[in-house]
Amino acid sequence: MRVLLVEDDEPVAESLRRGLKRYGFEVEWVTTGRAALNHTSPYDVVLLDLGLPDTDGLDVCKALRERGDVPIIVISARSDETDRVVGLEIGADDYVSKPFGVREVIARIRAVMRRAQPRTPAAGTPESGPDRYGPRLTVDRKAARVRLDGEEVALAPKEYDLLAFLTEEPGALMSREQIMEAVWDANWFGPTKTLDVHVSALRRKLAGAITIEAVRGVGFRLEIVKDGGGDKARGGGAVSTDSTAS
């Protein structure tokens, strides 16, 4: 599913982009209303911030609605009920107030897409399949499912989020701060010990397919275990099971 994200706050946009990517969304990010209105690539839903630097987001919402019926979800720090009402009246399908969690936004996206009429994918758009990591592990980001040797692995929501994030760049050293911000959102203020608990769970549930190395004082590095004597594959990322993927 393709998302047009219209947000000028870079930390918010980056956190949201990463979170959506973990669940299989394709995200096009623009920072101004003008860029949103000039965007020509096809998309399935719009996430629209109201506080844009060049124009009022409500005007952008109205203009986008006049062009078609693509679902629009307003995301804003504005708490005034008037803005909510006006946004919905001029064509927004939903309204999410900041701060918010990525999972809430995903739930809102799925809800508005269920309410929308079925849409035919753009011609020539390939359907991406699950990503394969080594010979044993596959991660289906669209369905948020993980399989080991063909059998589905029961992961808690945050265990899945953590795995999806770390497998974005196998072999890369991720700091604890990077992981906490990406997986538990930027506004997480709880103990980071929860990260160690989730890492231990992934090590146990996916033993033999991945290793997660703890680098003292820094963070964690996930590596993919190759077939044949437990060799590890550094980097390289996923090999898509879709024959059209590059």
XYZ file of N, CA and C in Angstrom:
738
model
N 0.845 -1.189 0.000
C 0.000 0.000 0.000
C 0.882 1.241 0.000
N 0.557 2.193 -0.847
C 1.362 3.406 -0.999
C 0.768 4.555 -0.173
N 1.618 5.204 0.614
C 1.200 6.292 1.494
C 1.919 7.572 1.086
N 1.162 8.649 0.932
C 1.753 9.973 0.751
C 1.755 10.658 2.110
N 2.938 10.888 2.663
C 3.091 11.525 3.967
C 3.460 12.983 3.765
N 2.614 13.872 4.262
C 2.837 15.314 4.135
C 3.119 15.849 5.535
N 4.387 16.042 5.853
C 4.806 16.381 7.217
C 6.142 17.111 7.164
N 6.197 18.314 7.770
C 7.434 19.094 7.722
C 8.351 18.844 8.913
N 7.873 18.139 9.930
C 8.687 17.833 11.106
C 9.487 16.561 10.818
N 10.797 16.717 10.600
C 11.608 15.574 10.157
C 11.638 14.418 11.151
N 11.845 14.654 12.465
C 11.845 13.520 13.398
C 10.527 12.754 13.399
N 9.416 13.478 13.362
C 8.107 12.819 13.326
C 7.954 12.016 12.044
N 8.317 12.638 10.926
C 8.166 11.978 9.631
C 9.042 10.738 9.530
N 10.278 10.835 9.998
C 11.195 9.698 9.895
C 10.738 8.538 10.768
N 10.279 8.851 11.981
C 9.779 7.809 12.865
C 8.556 7.121 12.258
N 7.666 7.921 11.694
C 6.458 7.373 11.084
C 6.797 6.571 9.833
N 7.722 7.081 9.042
C 8.118 6.374 7.818
C 8.706 5.004 8.147
N 9.591 4.966 9.124
C 10.193 3.689 9.511
C 9.136 2.720 10.033
N 8.242 3.239 10.857
C 7.205 2.377 11.417
C 6.298 1.795 10.350
N 5.890 2.621 9.408
C 5.028 2.143 8.327
C 5.761 1.137 7.447
N 7.033 1.389 7.217
C 7.817 0.473 6.384
C 7.886 -0.910 7.009
N 7.975 -0.975 8.332
C 8.045 -2.273 9.000
C 6.799 -3.108 8.747
N 5.701 -2.441 8.443
C 4.450 -3.153 8.180
C 4.136 -3.231 6.691
N 5.136 -3.011 5.861
C 4.968 -3.242 4.435
C 4.430 -2.087 3.632
N 4.288 -0.906 4.239
C 3.800 0.251 3.501
C 4.940 0.897 2.716
N 4.616 1.416 1.552
C 5.557 2.226 0.788
C 5.222 3.689 1.065
N 6.210 4.472 1.470
C 5.956 5.847 1.908
C 6.689 6.847 1.025
N 5.929 7.779 0.456
C 6.491 8.941 -0.238
C 6.327 10.128 0.700
N 7.427 10.797 1.036
C 7.397 11.865 2.037
C 7.663 13.211 1.378
N 6.768 14.160 1.604
C 6.964 15.540 1.164
C 6.760 16.449 2.365
N 7.320 17.656 2.296
C 7.331 18.535 3.469
C 6.478 19.787 3.326
N 5.889 20.008 2.164
C 5.087 21.217 1.955
C 3.759 20.873 1.293
N 2.813 21.798 1.435
C 1.535 21.624 0.768
C 1.666 21.661 -0.738
N 2.525 22.535 -1.225
C 2.731 22.639 -2.673
C 3.248 21.315 -3.238
N 4.205 20.715 -2.538
C 4.757 19.437 -3.000
C 3.691 18.345 -2.999
N 2.816 18.387 -2.004
C 1.739 17.390 -1.951
C 0.799 17.539 -3.138
N 0.450 18.778 -3.462
C -0.483 19.021 -4.563
C 0.159 18.751 -5.916
N 1.485 18.859 -5.989
C 2.189 18.604 -7.248
C 2.635 17.154 -7.393
N 2.407 16.351 -6.369
C 2.868 14.958 -6.388
C 2.066 14.171 -7.421
N 2.775 13.493 -8.318
C 2.100 12.817 -9.428
C 2.085 11.296 -9.307
N 2.936 10.721 -8.460
C 2.950 9.263 -8.323
C 1.660 8.790 -7.652
N 1.166 7.608 -8.015
C -0.077 7.108 -7.417
C 0.114 6.759 -5.946
N -0.923 6.965 -5.146
C -0.885 6.593 -3.740
C -2.282 6.165 -3.320
N -2.344 5.415 -2.204
C -3.605 4.836 -1.746
C -4.220 5.585 -0.578
N -3.391 6.318 0.177
C -3.884 7.061 1.331
C -2.931 8.223 1.596
N -3.466 9.304 2.152
C -2.668 10.492 2.477
C -2.653 10.691 3.989
N -1.469 10.881 4.553
C -1.317 11.321 5.941
C -0.893 12.779 5.890
N -1.742 13.660 6.368
C -1.573 15.097 6.148
C -1.469 15.870 7.453
N -0.326 16.515 7.653
C -0.155 17.412 8.796
C -0.795 18.756 8.461
N -1.401 19.383 9.450
C -2.040 20.681 9.202
C -1.054 21.836 9.281
N -0.011 21.708 10.099
C 0.915 22.823 10.314
C 2.046 22.852 9.311
N 1.727 23.070 8.055
C 2.739 23.081 7.003
C 3.364 24.464 6.863
N 4.602 24.551 6.372
C 5.294 25.843 6.336
C 4.794 26.800 5.266
N 4.181 26.285 4.200
C 3.826 27.164 3.085
C 2.334 27.435 2.944
N 1.507 26.613 3.565
C 0.061 26.800 3.443
C -0.641 26.049 4.555
N -1.880 26.396 4.815
C -2.653 25.701 5.837
C -3.012 24.307 5.334
N -2.784 23.308 6.176
C -3.086 21.942 5.790
C -4.545 21.721 5.454
N -5.438 22.520 6.043
C -6.861 22.389 5.726
C -7.130 22.735 4.266
N -6.400 23.727 3.743
C -6.554 24.076 2.325
C -6.050 22.947 1.430
N -4.967 22.312 1.857
C -4.436 21.180 1.092
C -5.427 20.025 1.115
N -6.010 19.785 2.271
C -7.003 18.722 2.406
C -8.177 18.959 1.459
N -8.665 20.176 1.437
C -9.796 20.508 0.567
C -9.440 20.307 -0.900
N -8.237 20.744 -1.288
C -7.816 20.619 -2.685
C -7.658 19.155 -3.089
N -7.089 18.351 -2.202
C -6.925 16.930 -2.503
C -8.272 16.231 -2.622
N -9.203 16.604 -1.762
C -10.520 15.976 -1.817
C -11.253 16.335 -3.107
N -11.069 17.557 -3.575
C -11.721 17.964 -4.821
C -11.191 17.183 -6.020
N -9.993 16.642 -5.884
C -9.382 15.895 -6.994
C -9.821 14.435 -7.048
N -10.249 13.879 -5.940
C -10.605 12.463 -5.953
C -11.004 11.966 -4.579
N -11.139 10.634 -4.480
C -11.658 10.041 -3.247
C -10.615 9.250 -2.466
N -9.330 9.516 -2.705
C -8.284 8.835 -1.938
C -8.440 9.195 -0.454
N -8.438 8.220 0.451
C -8.599 8.516 1.879
C -7.534 9.474 2.400
N -7.964 10.402 3.243
C -7.069 11.390 3.841
C -7.192 11.301 5.357
N -6.056 11.104 6.022
C -6.019 11.110 7.480
C -5.194 12.307 7.923
N -5.811 13.204 8.658
C -5.121 14.384 9.165
C -4.351 13.998 10.426
N -3.077 14.397 10.488
C -2.267 14.202 11.691
C -1.790 15.578 12.135
N -2.104 15.947 13.361
C -1.808 17.320 13.758
C -1.647 17.454 15.259
N -0.857 18.466 15.651
C -0.710 18.803 17.062
C -1.837 19.720 17.525
N -2.629 20.205 16.591
C -3.736 21.081 16.956
C -4.795 20.286 17.715
N -5.169 20.790 18.874
C -6.162 20.090 19.691
C -7.526 20.762 19.654
N -7.617 21.867 18.927
C -8.871 22.607 18.844
C -9.930 21.758 18.138
N -11.071 21.605 18.790
C -12.157 20.815 18.201
C -12.611 21.399 16.873
N -12.505 22.719 16.725
C -12.925 23.357 15.473
C -12.129 22.830 14.293
N -10.810 22.679 14.477
C -9.974 22.145 13.400
C -10.390 20.728 13.034
N -10.716 19.930 14.039
C -11.163 18.563 13.774
C -12.436 18.571 12.932
N -13.391 19.369 13.369
C -14.684 19.410 12.680
C -14.519 19.911 11.252
N -13.767 21.010 11.093
C -13.568 21.571 9.755
C -12.857 20.563 8.861
N -11.816 19.918 9.401
C -11.079 18.935 8.615
C -11.969 17.821 8.115
N -12.818 17.306 8.975
C -13.717 16.226 8.576
C -14.780 16.717 7.598
N -15.239 17.946 7.797
C -16.289 18.473 6.920
C -15.785 18.759 5.511
N -14.507 19.111 5.368
C -14.005 19.433 4.027
C -13.405 18.219 3.320
N -13.478 17.050 3.978
C -13.105 15.858 3.237
C -12.163 14.880 3.889
N -11.609 15.202 5.070
C -10.735 14.234 5.735
C -11.554 13.029 6.188
N -10.950 11.853 6.118
C -11.639 10.634 6.538
C -11.416 10.318 8.011
N -10.349 10.845 8.581
C -10.059 10.606 9.991
C -9.087 11.672 10.470
N -8.907 11.759 11.790
C -8.087 12.806 12.403
C -7.338 12.185 13.574
N -6.014 12.289 13.565
C -5.184 11.740 14.639
C -4.394 12.875 15.271
N -4.468 12.983 16.591
C -3.763 14.052 17.296
C -2.378 13.589 17.733
N -1.401 14.500 17.627
C -0.059 14.238 18.148
C -0.056 14.454 19.657
N 0.772 13.698 20.403
C 1.621 12.588 19.940
C 0.794 11.333 19.711
N 1.249 10.499 18.805
C 0.543 9.259 18.509
C 1.565 8.146 18.312
N 1.111 6.924 18.384
C 1.965 5.772 18.118
C 1.768 5.286 16.694
N 2.792 4.650 16.163
C 2.717 4.145 14.794
C 1.587 3.141 14.645
N 1.408 2.287 15.639
C 0.360 1.265 15.547
C -1.023 1.891 15.473
N -1.225 3.029 16.150
C -2.513 3.718 16.049
C -2.737 4.217 14.629
N -1.697 4.806 14.035
C -1.828 5.312 12.665
C -2.134 4.174 11.701
N -1.458 3.045 11.869
C -1.705 1.899 10.994
C -3.142 1.414 11.140
N -3.635 1.383 12.371
C -5.024 0.971 12.589
C -5.990 1.933 11.904
N -5.691 3.227 11.956
C -6.553 4.215 11.292
C -6.510 4.031 9.775
N -5.301 3.773 9.241
C -5.176 3.566 7.795
C -6.016 2.380 7.361
N -5.887 1.282 8.080
C -6.634 0.078 7.712
C -8.136 0.297 7.820
N -8.534 1.082 8.820
C -9.963 1.350 8.992
C -10.523 2.171 7.833
N -9.809 3.230 7.428
C -10.333 4.051 6.327
C -10.280 3.293 5.010
N -9.295 2.407 4.846
C -9.227 1.619 3.618
C -10.360 0.607 3.552
N -10.759 0.078 4.703
C -11.904 -0.843 4.710
C -13.186 -0.126 4.329
N -13.284 1.133 4.750
C -14.499 1.896 4.432
C -14.518 2.368 2.986
N -13.336 2.494 2.406
C -13.248 2.996 1.031
C -13.665 1.914 0.044
N -14.049 2.335 -1.129
C -14.374 1.388 -2.181
C -13.099 0.691 -2.622
N -13.200 -0.577 -3.046
C -12.005 -1.282 -3.532
C -11.363 -0.520 -4.673
N -10.044 -0.471 -4.621
C -9.319 0.247 -5.661
C -8.459 -0.716 -6.454
N -8.385 -0.520 -7.763
C -7.564 -1.357 -8.620
C -6.136 -0.837 -8.594
N -5.148 -1.703 -8.333
C -3.754 -1.237 -8.323
C -3.371 -0.618 -9.653
N -2.483 0.370 -9.599
C -2.034 1.023 -10.818
C -1.370 0.014 -11.743
N -1.599 0.172 -13.048
C -1.034 -0.750 -14.027
C 0.482 -0.770 -13.930
N 1.035 -1.949 -13.953
C 2.489 -2.081 -13.920
C 3.086 -2.060 -12.532
N 2.245 -1.952 -11.481
C 2.764 -1.939 -10.118
C 2.959 -3.368 -9.633
N 4.190 -3.797 -9.346
C 4.423 -5.180 -8.937
C 3.936 -5.437 -7.522
N 3.451 -6.633 -7.274
C 3.061 -7.046 -5.935
C 4.295 -7.623 -5.239
N 4.673 -7.045 -4.131
C 5.849 -7.527 -3.422
C 5.460 -8.655 -2.479
N 6.332 -9.652 -2.366
C 6.071 -10.786 -1.497
C 6.869 -10.682 -0.215
N 6.802 -11.736 0.606
C 7.581 -11.752 1.843
C 9.075 -11.671 1.549
N 9.830 -11.106 2.476
C 11.281 -11.025 2.351
C 11.902 -12.263 2.989
N 12.873 -12.850 2.303
C 13.560 -14.030 2.826
C 14.941 -13.623 3.347
N 15.255 -14.088 4.537
C 16.547 -13.823 5.160
C 17.238 -15.159 5.402
N 18.195 -15.481 4.531
C 18.835 -16.774 4.641
C 17.876 -17.882 4.219
N 18.237 -19.133 4.488
C 17.418 -20.253 4.024
C 16.220 -20.574 4.898
N 16.132 -19.981 6.085
C 15.117 -20.432 7.043
C 14.064 -19.396 7.396
N 14.397 -18.121 7.306
C 13.532 -17.077 7.853
C 12.883 -16.245 6.758
N 11.568 -16.031 6.874
C 10.864 -15.095 5.995
C 10.051 -14.135 6.856
N 10.008 -12.883 6.410
C 9.235 -11.844 7.090
C 8.268 -11.246 6.081
N 6.986 -11.414 6.344
C 5.940 -10.852 5.491
C 5.488 -9.548 6.131
N 6.008 -8.436 5.628
C 5.731 -7.153 6.254
C 4.294 -6.696 6.049
N 3.682 -7.074 4.956
C 2.294 -6.668 4.730
C 1.346 -7.364 5.698
N 1.613 -8.635 5.966
C 0.753 -9.400 6.868
C 1.275 -9.396 8.298
N 2.477 -8.818 8.513
C 3.113 -8.799 9.836
C 3.241 -10.219 10.388
N 3.754 -11.122 9.539
C 3.930 -12.516 9.937
C 5.368 -12.964 9.678
N 5.830 -13.858 10.533
C 7.192 -14.379 10.439
C 7.120 -15.899 10.376
N 7.910 -16.477 9.466
C 7.953 -17.938 9.346
C 9.390 -18.427 9.477
N 9.530 -19.527 10.186
C 10.817 -20.194 10.355
C 10.677 -21.610 9.816
N 11.458 -21.930 8.793
C 11.351 -23.234 8.123
C 9.925 -23.500 7.657
N 9.245 -22.449 7.209
C 7.897 -22.588 6.678
C 6.793 -22.558 7.708
N 7.134 -22.602 8.988
C 6.139 -22.595 10.054
C 6.047 -21.204 10.673
N 4.811 -20.740 10.873
C 4.638 -19.406 11.443
C 5.119 -19.368 12.889
N 5.825 -18.286 13.221
C 6.349 -18.088 14.570
C 5.466 -17.071 15.285
N 5.026 -17.419 16.480
C 4.183 -16.512 17.258
C 5.059 -15.460 17.934
N 4.966 -14.233 17.441
C 5.710 -13.122 18.029
C 4.745 -12.118 18.631
N 5.117 -11.565 19.772
C 4.361 -10.450 20.334
C 4.528 -9.247 19.411
N 3.579 -8.291 19.451
C 3.657 -7.147 18.533
C 5.006 -6.432 18.542
N 5.554 -6.167 19.721
C 6.830 -5.458 19.774
C 8.000 -6.354 19.376
N 7.870 -7.656 19.568
C 8.904 -8.564 19.070
C 8.960 -8.498 17.553
N 7.777 -8.477 16.932
C 7.742 -8.350 15.468
C 8.333 -7.010 15.037
N 7.928 -5.931 15.693
C 8.439 -4.606 15.336
C 9.965 -4.564 15.429
N 10.500 -5.159 16.484
C 11.950 -5.170 16.679
C 12.640 -5.966 15.576
N 12.103 -7.143 15.260
C 12.691 -7.957 14.196
C 12.624 -7.232 12.857
N 11.479 -6.638 12.559
C 11.320 -5.934 11.286
C 12.307 -4.781 11.171
N 12.544 -4.080 12.272
C 13.488 -2.964 12.248
C 14.920 -3.458 12.051
N 15.325 -4.454 12.812
C 16.707 -4.927 12.736
C 17.014 -5.592 11.398
N 16.026 -6.203 10.773
C 16.267 -6.849 9.479
C 16.242 -5.861 8.319
N 15.944 -4.600 8.591
C 16.062 -3.595 7.531
C 17.517 -3.463 7.083
N 18.445 -3.619 8.028
C 19.874 -3.509 7.713
C 20.652 -4.590 8.456
N 20.587 -5.842 7.979
C 21.337 -6.909 8.652
C 22.831 -6.586 8.674
N 23.454 -6.826 9.799
C 24.876 -6.555 9.943
C 25.200 -5.171 10.450
N 24.223 -4.273 10.454
C 24.464 -2.906 10.923
C 24.325 -2.837 12.442
N 25.192 -2.066 13.063
C 25.122 -1.858 14.505
C 24.129 -0.741 14.792
N 23.072 -1.076 15.528
C 22.036 -0.114 15.876
C 22.158 0.251 17.347
N 22.179 1.541 17.640
C 22.270 1.968 19.032
C 20.952 1.694 19.746
N 21.034 1.610 21.055
C 19.819 1.410 21.847
C 18.843 2.553 21.600
N 19.385 3.770 21.476
C 18.518 4.927 21.263
C 17.780 4.827 19.928
N 18.494 4.403 18.873
C 17.856 4.233 17.567
C 16.721 3.226 17.642
N 16.994 2.115 18.300
C 15.995 1.045 18.374
C 14.790 1.484 19.192
N 15.038 2.098 20.335
C 13.922 2.517 21.189
C 13.044 3.525 20.476
N 13.671 4.460 19.756
C 12.891 5.482 19.056
C 12.083 4.879 17.921
N 12.684 3.935 17.193
C 12.009 3.359 16.033
C 10.919 2.375 16.421
N 11.177 1.561 17.441
C 10.259 0.476 17.785
C 9.255 0.884 18.852
N 9.705 1.682 19.816
C 8.801 2.100 20.892
C 8.338 3.546 20.718
N 8.663 4.159 19.580
C 8.280 5.524 19.231
C 9.117 6.550 19.998
N 9.170 7.754 19.416
C 10.048 8.795 19.944
C 9.628 9.267 21.330
N 8.341 9.086 21.679
C 7.867 9.594 22.967
C 7.887 8.524 24.057
N 8.681 7.451 23.852
C 8.796 6.408 24.873
C 9.694 6.891 26.004
N 9.182 6.778 27.237
C 9.968 7.206 28.388
C 10.124 6.087 29.417
N 9.786 4.865 29.029
C 9.912 3.733 29.926
C 11.339 3.223 29.991
N 11.586 2.181 30.785
C 12.943 1.634 30.927
C 13.392 0.927 29.657
N 14.696 1.048 29.325
C 15.210 0.372 28.132
C 15.461 -1.103 28.399
N 15.295 -1.551 29.635
C 15.438 -2.973 29.943
C 14.459 -3.797 29.119
N 13.336 -3.212 28.768
C 12.358 -3.940 27.951
C 12.956 -4.352 26.615
N 13.911 -3.569 26.097
C 14.576 -3.932 24.846
C 15.340 -5.242 25.010
N 16.064 -5.396 26.116
C 16.827 -6.622 26.355
C 15.904 -7.838 26.445
N 14.752 -7.646 27.048
C 13.785 -8.741 27.166
C 13.309 -9.185 25.788
N 13.022 -8.223 24.913
C 12.538 -8.553 23.574
C 13.644 -9.161 22.713
N 14.874 -8.687 22.880
C 16.000 -9.289 22.159
C 16.158 -10.754 22.565
N 16.076 -11.025 23.859
C 16.199 -12.403 24.344
C 15.108 -13.291 23.762
N 13.901 -12.740 23.651
C 12.791 -13.517 23.091
C 13.045 -13.866 21.629
N 13.559 -12.904 20.856
C 13.851 -13.175 19.447
C 14.973 -14.200 19.305
N 15.994 -14.088 20.133
C 17.083 -15.070 20.086
C 16.547 -16.482 20.324
N 15.641 -16.595 21.270
C 15.097 -17.911 21.620
C 14.183 -18.447 20.517
N 13.295 -17.600 20.015
C 12.296 -18.059 19.051
C 12.866 -18.280 17.654
N 13.951 -17.571 17.325
C 14.515 -17.660 15.978
C 15.938 -18.204 16.001
N 16.237 -19.006 17.011
C 17.574 -19.587 17.154
C 17.936 -20.392 15.913
N 19.149 -20.185 15.428
C 19.617 -20.896 14.255
C 19.372 -20.170 12.953
N 18.490 -19.177 12.969
C 18.201 -18.398 11.758
C 18.846 -17.020 11.810
N 18.936 -16.457 13.015
C 19.569 -15.159 13.198
C 20.430 -15.199 14.448
N 21.354 -14.255 14.539
C 22.036 -13.973 15.797
C 21.868 -12.483 16.071
N 21.744 -12.131 17.337
C 21.682 -10.720 17.728
C 22.797 -10.487 18.742
N 23.817 -9.791 18.295
C 24.992 -9.520 19.126
C 24.788 -8.238 19.923
N 25.043 -8.307 21.211
C 24.999 -7.123 22.061
C 26.382 -6.485 22.091
N 26.464 -5.223 21.716
C 27.721 -4.484 21.756
C 27.668 -3.571 22.979
N 28.461 -3.870 23.947
C 28.395 -3.204 25.247
C 28.500 -1.687 25.111
N 27.570 -1.001 25.738
C 27.578 0.449 25.741
C 27.082 1.091 24.460
N 26.708 0.277 23.478
C 26.259 0.841 22.197
C 24.862 0.354 21.844
N 24.754 -0.931 21.471
C 23.453 -1.422 21.049
C 23.516 -2.860 20.582
N 22.860 -3.152 19.456
C 22.742 -4.526 18.985
C 22.990 -4.612 17.480
N 23.484 -5.776 17.070
C 23.702 -6.056 15.654
C 23.055 -7.397 15.313
N 22.111 -7.394 14.370
C 21.490 -8.635 13.902
C 22.213 -9.136 12.664
N 22.484 -10.430 12.629
C 23.069 -11.050 11.450
C 22.269 -12.287 11.072
N 22.263 -12.583 9.781
C 21.521 -13.713 9.251
C 22.441 -14.925 9.212
N 21.962 -16.054 9.706
C 22.743 -17.286 9.694
C 22.544 -17.990 8.361
N 23.649 -18.244 7.680
C 23.597 -18.982 6.419
C 23.503 -20.478 6.687
N 23.172 -21.200 5.645
C 23.167 -22.652 5.731
C 24.604 -23.141 5.723
N 24.866 -24.143 6.515
C 26.184 -24.762 6.478
C 27.070 -24.331 7.615
N 26.893 -24.953 8.756
C 27.812 -24.732 9.870
C 27.594 -23.452 10.623
N 26.404 -22.836 10.457
C 26.104 -21.644 11.239
C 26.843 -20.423 10.800
N 27.287 -20.373 9.520
C 27.932 -19.166 9.020
C 26.955 -18.015 9.065
N 27.490 -16.811 9.246
C 26.646 -15.625 9.321
C 26.818 -14.777 8.081
N 25.692 -14.197 7.638
C 25.733 -13.301 6.478
C 25.687 -11.878 6.969
N 26.739 -11.110 6.682
C 26.754 -9.704 7.080
C 26.148 -8.863 5.972
N 25.188 -8.020 6.366
C 24.584 -7.112 5.394
C 23.816 -7.864 4.337
N 23.650 -7.212 3.205
C 22.981 -7.843 2.086
C 21.491 -7.710 2.108
N 20.892 -7.617 3.305
C 19.456 -7.435 3.392
C 18.703 -8.672 2.981
N 17.440 -8.440 2.588
C 16.553 -9.543 2.275
C 16.607 -9.876 0.810
N 16.274 -11.123 0.508
C 16.072 -11.542 -0.868
C 14.585 -11.728 -1.044
N 13.960 -10.900 -1.874
C 12.514 -10.967 -2.028
C 12.124 -12.254 -2.712
N 11.003 -12.838 -2.254
C 10.487 -14.033 -2.899
C 9.707 -13.698 -4.142
N 9.498 -12.424 -4.410
C 8.782 -11.998 -5.605
C 9.753 -11.918 -6.766
N 9.452 -12.604 -7.854
C 10.383 -12.680 -8.976
C 10.566 -11.362 -9.683
N 9.674 -10.395 -9.436
C 9.785 -9.100 -10.099
C 10.666 -8.144 -9.337
N 11.026 -8.507 -8.098
C 11.820 -7.587 -7.277
C 13.235 -7.543 -7.798
N 13.889 -6.398 -7.640
C 15.273 -6.261 -8.082
C 16.215 -6.658 -6.976
